[in-house]
Structures are given as C-alpha cells and as structure tokens.
Amino acid sequence: MSDSIRLKWLLSESDIRAGTKAETLPLLSVSISWGVRRREATDTTTRAAAEDLSNYKICRAGDLVINRMRAFQGALGIAPEDGIVSPDYAVLRVSPRIDTRWLEYFLASRSTVATMASLVRGIGGTEAGNVRTPRLNIADLLSMTAPLVSAGEQSIIADYLDHETACIDTLIEEQQRLIEMLSERRVATVAETLDGCERTQVRRLVNHDRPMTYGILQCGEPVDGGVVYIGPSDIQGEGLSPDRDALRTTAPEIASAYKRSILKSGDVVVSIGPAYGKVAVVSDDLTGANLTQDTVRVALRPDLVDTRFFVWALLSRQTAEYWDYQIMGATFRRLNLGTLARTPIPLPAIQEQRRIAAYLDEQTAKIDSLIAETERFIDLARERRSALITAAVTGQIDVREAA
C-alpha cells in the first residue's frame, strides 16, 4: 500500500448556512468518544432553544464533520443524518468513491492523528495540551495524504475493523461494568460493616482545644521559603496527594495568604464544596501545613474515636445520604461546619473501631486492586484497538488473510 493520494481529491469543504432550516434540522455535535451524533437536551453545551442557529452549518448524512479545535485528539466523524453543526466545525463532502467507514478509521488512526497534531495552528504545544485557541486549517488537512486503496479494498478493511473493534468494544464495556460492580461492592462493604452500630454526632468527638475550622485565607506578612497548603484537589481516595512539591508555593504574595488552620499529624481534612465529601488524614510529614478554602480541619479526641474508623464513617453511604439530604435544594451545594458537626456516625467501643477499620482497610484494598487490574486491562484493550486500526488502514496487516 505504498501509493498515496492527497485528501483534497477525496474531500471538499462545504459551508452552507442553515438559515430558516435551523428550525427543522437536528443539532449535531462531535465528540472524541462517540464521533457525530445528535446533541442531547442534557448536554451542557446545548444552546438555548430561543438562540439564533441560522448561522450554523448544514451537514448531510455521510458528510465528514470535524471539530477543528480538537481534531488532533480525534474529534471527528461521519454524520449519521442530515443536521446542523457549530459554525466553527468543518463540514466536508466525501467523494462517492470512498467508503465513509474506511475514511473514518483512517482519520482516527494514530499516524493520521499525529499528523493533524503537527498541523494545529496555535500557541503552545499539543503534547502538553496547552495550545491556546488551536485550529486545524482545512487547507492543511486537505494537503495530507491517504493510502491509495480501491473501493473494494476499503470495504474489506472497513468490514474487518467493524467486526474486530466491535469485539474489543464489547470486551471493554464488560470490563467497565465490572468496575461499576466492584465500586458498588466497595460502597456496600463499608455501609454493611458500619450498619447497626449506635451513633453519635461528630461534634462530640472533636478535640475542644482545637475546634473544627474552615480553611480561610488570611493575609499576613510574606513567608520566606514558601508554605505547604492542602485543598480539595489534593485529597485522593482516602489519602492526600503523594506529590509533596505540588502542595508547596514559594511565591511570597501567595504564601503570605496561607497563615491559618495549621494542621497536625492525625488531623482529618474534609472537602466541603463544591466537590464535598472527600476525606483524608494528615500524615506526619505534613504537620504544620496550611488549609485552603473549601476544606475543614477536624481534630479528634483519640480516647473516643480511632482516626481511620472516623474516616471510613465519613466515607460511608449513610453519611453521604445524610449530607445530600441536608443540602437538598440549596443553591450552592456545599457543606458547612454546622452540618458536619451534626453528622451522625457510628461509635462502637474503641477496640471494635480499630478492628472494623483494619477490616475495611483490608477488604477495600482487595477491591481496589481488582479495579486497578481491570482498568489496566481496559487500557491495553484500547491500545490494541488503536494499533489494529492503524495497522489495517496503513497496510501493515493483510486483512484478507486475517479475516
């Protein structure tokens, strides 16, 4: 498959505006994950019904639609029906000599995506994802080359890839369902273990010498050497980010703002909004760190509650349901100190707490290991899918023999 042809001989740009047809044609969108499809009413990017869509572009079933800002990430596809698309998208008519399935596979292949990435016009580098206002110029796209493949061979390749990728996609979906089941099992394990225990409120377990407090920014004098600060994004799983350098700022004008909510080893950090409900324990090496906004410090009484048990109690389904109920209908969905203080959690004897915490640590670690293994399998399957498409459309494998 050494001969090639420029895409300009296979594709031609179409720029027909919708005008009054915008009222009758469906609105389509382009995604890296699913190609071209109708934009659902629940999509966050859906335009208001009253907004003027007359300047949108018309595409026909079988047209190639490209999101020029994300083309280098694979945001393109064949329109399944007539519709209208964003005026910033590119619409291209496909030569009747071309099997649109083969074309879609070719444009999604690694080599083609890499070439498109090199042609993106913008500031920065696509490898770091920091190109500002990136665009793939259609003239650059049309200058690219594709393998010169007969219509019959295109259909054979497309049929082969339809079958093989469908098998891989089915396998990936099964593994994703497994992850959902394992995740639910993890939640259920915690909930079932803590169910039936007598409960008390969080406020009764707090060290009164160090009451619960928000991570509030408070300007102060410049701090030499920077400060370590912890925020909601640093809470991962039931722990804190292992990247300690990411928790430090050396800019004096920033460092001087973090002069409140000093943490000690064993303190519990809770995110309160908008991504509320994440919980972690402060480790020895983060003693003296500061707390940012949207977080709360809870210093516990060690004679009443085991720290790991307390974390599992806050991460339980029962606590999540209580919090959801307390903030139901609120304009800003976030916790506050009062809600956190009143939160009911189980409180068996301290030795029983330690036994339960150890059990949950062990059981959830097993489940987490299975989830991680399944995620690795999915990554390998996606890698296999991508490699298979590239090999088939570039002639590295003879699909007639492989079929």
Short mmCIF file of C-alpha atoms in Angstrom, two decimals:
data_model
loop_
_atom_site.label_atom_id
_atom_site.label_comp_id
_atom_site.label_asym_id
_atom_site.label_seq_id
_atom_site.Cartn_x
_atom_site.Cartn_y
_atom_site.Cartn_z
CA MET A 1 0.00 0.00 0.00
CA SER A 2 2.80 2.36 -1.00
CA ASP A 3 0.80 4.63 -3.36
CA SER A 4 -0.99 7.59 -1.82
CA ILE A 5 -3.41 10.33 -2.73
CA ARG A 6 -3.95 13.78 -1.26
CA LEU A 7 -7.14 14.25 0.72
CA LYS A 8 -8.08 17.23 -1.42
CA TRP A 9 -9.02 14.75 -4.16
CA LEU A 10 -11.30 12.85 -1.78
CA LEU A 11 -12.87 15.66 0.26
CA SER A 12 -14.36 19.07 -0.49
CA GLU A 13 -15.35 21.66 2.07
CA SER A 14 -19.00 22.64 2.36
CA ASP A 15 -20.05 25.88 4.01
CA ILE A 16 -23.84 26.09 3.68
CA ARG A 17 -25.52 28.04 6.46
CA ALA A 18 -28.77 26.80 7.96
CA GLY A 19 -30.90 29.92 7.67
CA THR A 20 -34.55 29.03 8.19
CA LYS A 21 -33.75 25.29 8.03
CA ALA A 22 -32.24 25.58 11.51
CA GLU A 23 -35.77 25.20 12.88
CA THR A 24 -36.30 21.79 11.27
CA LEU A 25 -32.89 20.11 11.28
CA PRO A 26 -31.46 18.35 14.38
CA LEU A 27 -28.46 19.87 16.15
CA LEU A 28 -25.41 17.55 15.95
CA SER A 29 -22.23 17.57 17.99
CA VAL A 30 -18.78 15.98 17.61
CA SER A 31 -17.07 14.04 20.38
CA ILE A 32 -13.76 12.26 20.77
CA SER A 33 -15.64 9.34 22.32
CA TRP A 34 -18.60 8.82 20.00
CA GLY A 35 -17.98 10.81 16.81
CA VAL A 36 -21.01 12.65 15.42
CA ARG A 37 -24.44 12.32 17.00
CA ARG A 38 -27.47 14.35 17.97
CA ARG A 39 -26.83 16.77 20.77
CA GLU A 40 -28.91 15.63 23.70
CA ALA A 41 -31.05 18.03 25.70
CA THR A 42 -28.96 17.22 28.77
CA ASP A 43 -25.63 18.16 27.14
CA THR A 44 -24.00 21.04 28.99
CA THR A 45 -23.17 22.69 25.67
CA THR A 46 -26.75 22.69 24.38
CA ARG A 47 -27.81 26.08 23.07
CA ALA A 48 -30.91 27.74 24.41
CA ALA A 49 -33.97 26.99 22.29
CA ALA A 50 -34.51 30.70 21.66
CA GLU A 51 -30.95 31.27 20.42
CA ASP A 52 -30.44 32.02 16.72
CA LEU A 53 -28.93 28.98 14.99
CA SER A 54 -29.32 30.31 11.48
CA ASN A 55 -25.56 30.77 11.11
CA TYR A 56 -24.90 27.11 11.90
CA LYS A 57 -23.64 24.89 9.09
CA ILE A 58 -25.72 22.26 7.33
CA CYS A 59 -24.27 18.78 7.03
CA ARG A 60 -25.75 15.85 5.13
CA ALA A 61 -25.74 12.20 6.09
CA GLY A 62 -22.35 10.85 5.05
CA ASP A 63 -20.52 14.17 5.38
CA LEU A 64 -17.31 14.34 7.40
CA VAL A 65 -17.65 16.72 10.36
CA ILE A 66 -14.54 17.91 12.19
CA ASN A 67 -14.21 19.83 15.44
CA ARG A 68 -11.21 21.87 14.31
CA MET A 69 -10.17 22.72 17.87
CA ARG A 70 -9.91 19.05 18.89
CA ALA A 71 -9.23 17.30 15.61
CA PHE A 72 -5.74 16.32 16.77
CA GLN A 73 -7.44 14.40 19.60
CA GLY A 74 -9.75 12.53 17.22
CA ALA A 75 -12.86 14.72 17.47
CA LEU A 76 -14.34 13.98 14.04
CA GLY A 77 -16.76 11.58 12.39
CA ILE A 78 -19.26 10.85 9.67
CA ALA A 79 -22.70 12.45 10.09
CA PRO A 80 -25.34 9.71 10.51
CA GLU A 81 -28.13 12.05 9.35
CA ASP A 82 -28.82 15.49 7.94
CA GLY A 83 -28.40 18.19 10.57
CA ILE A 84 -26.73 21.43 11.64
CA VAL A 85 -23.40 21.84 13.42
CA SER A 86 -21.43 24.63 15.06
CA PRO A 87 -20.13 27.25 12.62
CA ASP A 88 -16.64 26.58 14.00
CA TYR A 89 -16.79 22.97 12.82
CA ALA A 90 -15.67 21.97 9.32
CA VAL A 91 -18.06 20.08 7.07
CA LEU A 92 -16.58 18.15 4.15
CA ARG A 93 -18.33 16.24 1.38
CA VAL A 94 -16.83 12.80 0.77
CA SER A 95 -16.18 11.52 -2.73
CA PRO A 96 -18.63 8.75 -3.71
CA ARG A 97 -15.57 6.59 -4.46
CA ILE A 98 -14.78 6.47 -0.74
CA ASP A 99 -16.24 4.10 1.85
CA THR A 100 -17.00 6.51 4.70
CA ARG A 101 -16.35 3.76 7.24
CA TRP A 102 -12.81 3.30 5.90
CA LEU A 103 -12.28 7.08 5.88
CA GLU A 104 -13.37 7.39 9.49
CA TYR A 105 -10.99 4.62 10.53
CA PHE A 106 -8.14 6.21 8.57
CA LEU A 107 -8.69 9.64 10.15
CA ALA A 108 -8.84 8.06 13.62
CA SER A 109 -5.58 6.12 13.16
CA ARG A 110 -2.51 7.06 15.19
CA SER A 111 -0.44 8.20 12.25
CA THR A 112 -3.20 10.47 10.91
CA VAL A 113 -3.97 11.98 14.32
CA ALA A 114 -0.24 12.59 14.86
CA THR A 115 -0.03 14.36 11.52
CA MET A 116 -3.05 16.52 12.33
CA ALA A 117 -1.50 17.38 15.69
CA SER A 118 1.62 18.65 13.93
CA LEU A 119 -0.54 20.90 11.74
CA VAL A 120 -2.55 22.54 14.52
CA ARG A 121 -2.15 26.32 14.44
CA GLY A 122 -1.94 27.92 17.86
CA ILE A 123 0.33 28.96 20.69
CA GLY A 124 1.97 26.24 22.73
CA GLY A 125 2.36 22.52 22.13
CA THR A 126 -0.38 19.93 21.66
CA GLU A 127 1.65 17.34 23.54
CA ALA A 128 1.16 19.38 26.71
CA GLY A 129 -2.44 20.20 25.90
CA ASN A 130 -1.77 23.92 26.28
CA VAL A 131 -2.34 25.25 22.77
CA ARG A 132 -4.41 28.41 23.07
CA THR A 133 -7.24 28.67 20.53
CA PRO A 134 -5.89 25.76 18.45
CA ARG A 135 -7.30 25.22 15.00
CA LEU A 136 -6.74 22.71 12.24
CA ASN A 137 -6.89 24.63 8.99
CA ILE A 138 -8.84 22.72 6.37
CA ALA A 139 -6.25 23.60 3.74
CA ASP A 140 -3.67 21.79 5.87
CA LEU A 141 -5.97 18.80 6.30
CA LEU A 142 -6.57 18.55 2.56
CA SER A 143 -2.82 18.63 1.94
CA MET A 144 -2.41 15.39 3.88
CA THR A 145 -2.15 12.09 2.06
CA ALA A 146 -4.06 8.83 2.41
CA PRO A 147 -3.22 5.35 1.11
CA LEU A 148 -4.48 4.80 -2.41
CA VAL A 149 -6.89 1.93 -1.83
CA SER A 150 -9.54 0.62 -4.21
CA ALA A 151 -13.21 0.82 -3.25
CA GLY A 152 -13.29 -2.95 -2.85
CA GLU A 153 -10.28 -2.98 -0.52
CA GLN A 154 -11.75 -0.13 1.51
CA SER A 155 -14.90 -2.16 2.12
CA ILE A 156 -12.87 -5.24 3.09
CA ILE A 157 -10.79 -3.21 5.56
CA ALA A 158 -13.88 -1.49 6.98
CA ASP A 159 -15.75 -4.80 7.36
CA TYR A 160 -12.75 -6.32 9.15
CA LEU A 161 -12.36 -3.35 11.51
CA ASP A 162 -16.11 -3.17 12.16
CA HIS A 163 -16.01 -6.76 13.38
CA GLU A 164 -12.75 -6.59 15.33
CA THR A 165 -13.39 -3.23 17.02
CA ALA A 166 -16.94 -4.32 17.93
CA CYS A 167 -15.47 -7.34 19.74
CA ILE A 168 -12.96 -5.15 21.56
CA ASP A 169 -15.62 -2.55 22.43
CA THR A 170 -17.86 -5.28 23.84
CA LEU A 171 -14.99 -6.52 25.97
CA ILE A 172 -14.27 -3.00 27.21
CA GLU A 173 -17.94 -2.46 28.09
CA GLU A 174 -17.96 -5.71 30.07
CA GLN A 175 -14.87 -4.63 31.99
CA GLN A 176 -16.39 -1.21 32.67
CA ARG A 177 -19.50 -2.89 34.07
CA LEU A 178 -17.20 -4.98 36.25
CA ILE A 179 -15.61 -1.82 37.60
CA GLU A 180 -19.07 -0.42 38.37
CA MET A 181 -19.97 -3.63 40.22
CA LEU A 182 -16.71 -3.59 42.16
CA SER A 183 -17.16 0.07 43.05
CA GLU A 184 -20.68 -0.63 44.28
CA ARG A 185 -19.39 -3.62 46.23
CA ARG A 186 -16.81 -1.35 47.87
CA VAL A 187 -19.50 1.11 48.95
CA ALA A 188 -21.73 -1.72 50.17
CA THR A 189 -18.88 -3.32 52.17
CA VAL A 190 -18.35 -0.10 54.11
CA ALA A 191 -22.08 0.50 54.60
CA GLU A 192 -22.84 -3.06 55.74
CA THR A 193 -19.91 -3.13 58.14
CA LEU A 194 -20.98 0.09 59.84
CA ASP A 195 -24.70 -0.62 59.81
CA GLY A 196 -26.36 -1.30 63.14
CA CYS A 197 -23.79 0.49 65.30
CA GLU A 198 -25.00 3.02 67.84
CA ARG A 199 -24.43 6.55 66.56
CA THR A 200 -23.29 9.91 67.88
CA GLN A 201 -22.61 13.32 66.34
CA VAL A 202 -19.23 14.41 65.00
CA ARG A 203 -19.18 17.44 67.32
CA ARG A 204 -18.97 15.13 70.37
CA LEU A 205 -15.72 13.62 69.07
CA VAL A 206 -13.82 16.86 68.40
CA ASN A 207 -10.85 18.00 70.47
CA HIS A 208 -12.27 21.16 72.08
CA ASP A 209 -8.79 22.68 72.36
CA ARG A 210 -8.64 22.61 68.54
CA PRO A 211 -12.21 23.11 67.28
CA MET A 212 -13.27 22.45 63.70
CA THR A 213 -12.34 25.31 61.42
CA TYR A 214 -12.60 26.33 57.80
CA GLY A 215 -9.50 26.79 55.70
CA ILE A 216 -9.88 30.55 55.35
CA LEU A 217 -7.31 32.71 53.58
CA GLN A 218 -5.97 35.42 55.84
CA CYS A 219 -3.41 37.90 54.58
CA GLY A 220 -0.23 38.21 56.60
CA GLU A 221 3.43 39.04 56.30
CA PRO A 222 5.47 37.46 53.46
CA VAL A 223 6.73 33.99 54.31
CA ASP A 224 10.29 33.08 53.35
CA GLY A 225 10.69 29.66 51.71
CA GLY A 226 7.03 29.26 50.86
CA VAL A 227 4.34 27.25 52.62
CA VAL A 228 2.66 23.88 52.19
CA TYR A 229 -1.08 24.08 51.70
CA ILE A 230 -3.79 21.44 51.20
CA GLY A 231 -7.02 21.86 49.27
CA PRO A 232 -9.84 19.63 47.94
CA SER A 233 -7.93 18.64 44.80
CA ASP A 234 -5.12 17.21 46.97
CA ILE A 235 -7.46 14.67 48.60
CA GLN A 236 -7.20 11.42 46.63
CA GLY A 237 -9.02 8.28 47.68
CA GLU A 238 -8.66 8.16 51.46
CA GLY A 239 -5.29 9.94 51.43
CA LEU A 240 -3.51 13.07 50.34
CA SER A 241 -1.57 13.65 47.13
CA PRO A 242 1.84 11.91 47.25
CA ASP A 243 3.32 14.79 45.22
CA ARG A 244 4.53 16.99 48.07
CA ASP A 245 6.12 19.51 45.69
CA ALA A 246 2.68 20.19 44.25
CA LEU A 247 1.48 21.21 47.71
CA ARG A 248 4.10 23.94 48.13
CA THR A 249 4.09 27.52 46.95
CA THR A 250 7.13 29.76 47.15
CA ALA A 251 5.56 32.94 45.80
CA PRO A 252 5.62 35.36 48.80
CA GLU A 253 2.41 37.13 47.76
CA ILE A 254 0.61 33.74 47.75
CA ALA A 255 2.40 32.21 50.69
CA SER A 256 1.52 35.16 52.90
CA ALA A 257 -2.18 34.40 52.43
CA TYR A 258 -1.97 30.92 53.93
CA LYS A 259 -1.43 31.69 57.59
CA ARG A 260 -4.38 29.97 59.19
CA SER A 261 -5.63 26.47 60.00
CA ILE A 262 -2.26 24.92 60.81
CA LEU A 263 -2.52 21.13 60.61
CA LYS A 264 -1.08 18.42 62.82
CA SER A 265 -0.41 14.76 62.16
CA GLY A 266 -3.63 12.79 62.60
CA ASP A 267 -5.96 15.68 61.78
CA VAL A 268 -8.75 14.87 59.36
CA VAL A 269 -9.29 17.10 56.32
CA VAL A 270 -12.77 17.22 54.77
CA SER A 271 -13.69 18.90 51.49
CA ILE A 272 -16.92 20.85 51.87
CA GLY A 273 -17.68 22.15 48.40
CA PRO A 274 -18.44 22.17 45.66
CA ALA A 275 -16.91 18.65 45.44
CA TYR A 276 -17.85 17.89 49.02
CA GLY A 277 -17.32 14.67 50.92
CA LYS A 278 -13.69 13.82 50.24
CA VAL A 279 -11.80 12.88 53.41
CA ALA A 280 -8.14 12.29 54.27
CA VAL A 281 -5.81 12.03 57.26
CA VAL A 282 -2.84 14.37 57.66
CA SER A 283 0.42 12.39 57.73
CA ASP A 284 3.48 13.14 59.86
CA ASP A 285 5.34 14.86 57.01
CA LEU A 286 2.50 17.36 56.56
CA THR A 287 2.48 18.59 60.15
CA GLY A 288 2.41 22.39 60.02
CA ALA A 289 0.75 22.55 56.62
CA ASN A 290 -2.00 25.03 55.89
CA LEU A 291 -5.56 24.56 54.70
CA THR A 292 -7.16 26.31 51.75
CA GLN A 293 -10.74 27.35 51.17
CA ASP A 294 -13.43 24.68 50.66
CA THR A 295 -11.86 22.45 53.32
CA VAL A 296 -12.37 21.87 57.03
CA ARG A 297 -9.98 20.61 59.69
CA VAL A 298 -11.28 18.14 62.26
CA ALA A 299 -9.04 17.37 65.24
CA LEU A 300 -10.36 14.28 67.06
CA ARG A 301 -10.26 13.03 70.63
CA PRO A 302 -8.11 9.88 70.44
CA ASP A 303 -9.68 8.47 73.58
CA LEU A 304 -13.10 8.38 71.89
CA VAL A 305 -12.54 7.63 68.23
CA ASP A 306 -9.98 5.89 66.02
CA THR A 307 -8.94 8.16 63.15
CA ARG A 308 -9.14 5.50 60.43
CA PHE A 309 -12.55 4.41 61.69
CA PHE A 310 -13.72 8.04 61.64
CA VAL A 311 -12.60 8.38 58.01
CA TRP A 312 -14.50 5.24 56.97
CA ALA A 313 -17.58 6.54 58.81
CA LEU A 314 -17.47 9.84 56.89
CA LEU A 315 -16.95 7.98 53.61
CA SER A 316 -19.89 5.64 54.18
CA ARG A 317 -23.09 5.60 52.14
CA GLN A 318 -25.05 6.53 55.26
CA THR A 319 -23.06 9.75 55.71
CA ALA A 320 -23.29 10.63 52.01
CA GLU A 321 -27.06 10.23 52.11
CA TYR A 322 -27.28 12.39 55.25
CA TRP A 323 -25.23 15.16 53.66
CA ASP A 324 -27.22 15.01 50.41
CA TYR A 325 -30.45 15.33 52.38
CA GLN A 326 -29.16 18.25 54.46
CA ILE A 327 -28.19 20.35 51.43
CA MET A 328 -31.13 19.31 49.23
CA GLY A 329 -32.46 22.30 47.35
CA ALA A 330 -29.56 24.55 48.28
CA THR A 331 -28.44 26.98 45.59
CA PHE A 332 -24.79 26.21 46.35
CA ARG A 333 -24.30 22.54 47.14
CA ARG A 334 -21.71 22.58 49.87
CA LEU A 335 -21.34 21.53 53.48
CA ASN A 336 -20.85 23.89 56.39
CA LEU A 337 -19.44 23.46 59.88
CA GLY A 338 -22.91 23.06 61.38
CA THR A 339 -23.89 20.21 59.06
CA LEU A 340 -20.53 18.49 59.55
CA ALA A 341 -20.76 18.88 63.34
CA ARG A 342 -24.26 17.35 63.43
CA THR A 343 -23.38 14.44 61.16
CA PRO A 344 -24.28 11.14 62.90
CA ILE A 345 -21.61 8.45 62.76
CA PRO A 346 -21.37 5.02 64.41
CA LEU A 347 -19.38 4.79 67.62
CA PRO A 348 -18.72 1.29 68.97
CA ALA A 349 -16.03 0.71 71.61
CA ILE A 350 -12.58 1.96 70.60
CA GLN A 351 -11.15 -1.56 70.20
CA GLU A 352 -14.07 -2.51 67.98
CA GLN A 353 -13.48 0.65 65.94
CA ARG A 354 -9.87 -0.39 65.32
CA ARG A 355 -10.93 -3.88 64.31
CA ILE A 356 -13.53 -2.52 61.89
CA ALA A 357 -11.06 0.00 60.41
CA ALA A 358 -8.46 -2.73 59.86
CA TYR A 359 -11.08 -4.97 58.25
CA LEU A 360 -12.26 -2.20 55.90
CA ASP A 361 -8.67 -1.29 55.02
CA GLU A 362 -8.05 -4.91 54.04
CA GLN A 363 -11.30 -5.51 52.16
CA THR A 364 -11.28 -2.26 50.19
CA ALA A 365 -7.61 -2.76 49.31
CA LYS A 366 -8.54 -6.08 47.67
CA ILE A 367 -11.37 -4.44 45.74
CA ASP A 368 -9.16 -1.50 44.73
CA SER A 369 -6.56 -3.96 43.44
CA LEU A 370 -9.18 -5.66 41.26
CA ILE A 371 -10.39 -2.29 39.97
CA ALA A 372 -6.84 -1.21 39.12
CA GLU A 373 -6.20 -4.51 37.33
CA THR A 374 -9.41 -4.11 35.33
CA GLU A 375 -8.51 -0.53 34.40
CA ARG A 376 -5.12 -1.72 33.14
CA PHE A 377 -6.90 -4.36 31.04
CA ILE A 378 -9.14 -1.66 29.54
CA ASP A 379 -6.11 0.50 28.72
CA LEU A 380 -4.46 -2.45 26.97
CA ALA A 381 -7.67 -3.20 25.04
CA ARG A 382 -7.91 0.41 23.88
CA GLU A 383 -4.25 0.31 22.89
CA ARG A 384 -4.90 -2.88 20.93
CA ARG A 385 -7.90 -1.27 19.21
CA SER A 386 -5.88 1.77 18.19
CA ALA A 387 -2.95 -0.30 16.95
CA LEU A 388 -5.26 -2.59 14.98
CA ILE A 389 -6.90 0.34 13.17
CA THR A 390 -3.55 1.85 12.27
CA ALA A 391 -2.15 -1.46 11.04
CA ALA A 392 -5.22 -2.18 8.90
CA VAL A 393 -5.56 1.21 7.19
CA THR A 394 -1.82 1.51 6.52
CA GLY A 395 -1.49 -1.99 5.09
CA GLN A 396 0.74 -3.35 7.88
CA ILE A 397 -1.57 -6.36 8.04
CA ASP A 398 -3.39 -8.06 5.17
CA VAL A 399 -6.96 -8.13 6.42
CA ARG A 400 -7.96 -10.57 3.70
CA GLU A 401 -5.76 -13.19 5.34
CA ALA A 402 -6.70 -12.08 8.86
CA ALA A 403 -10.43 -12.26 8.19
#
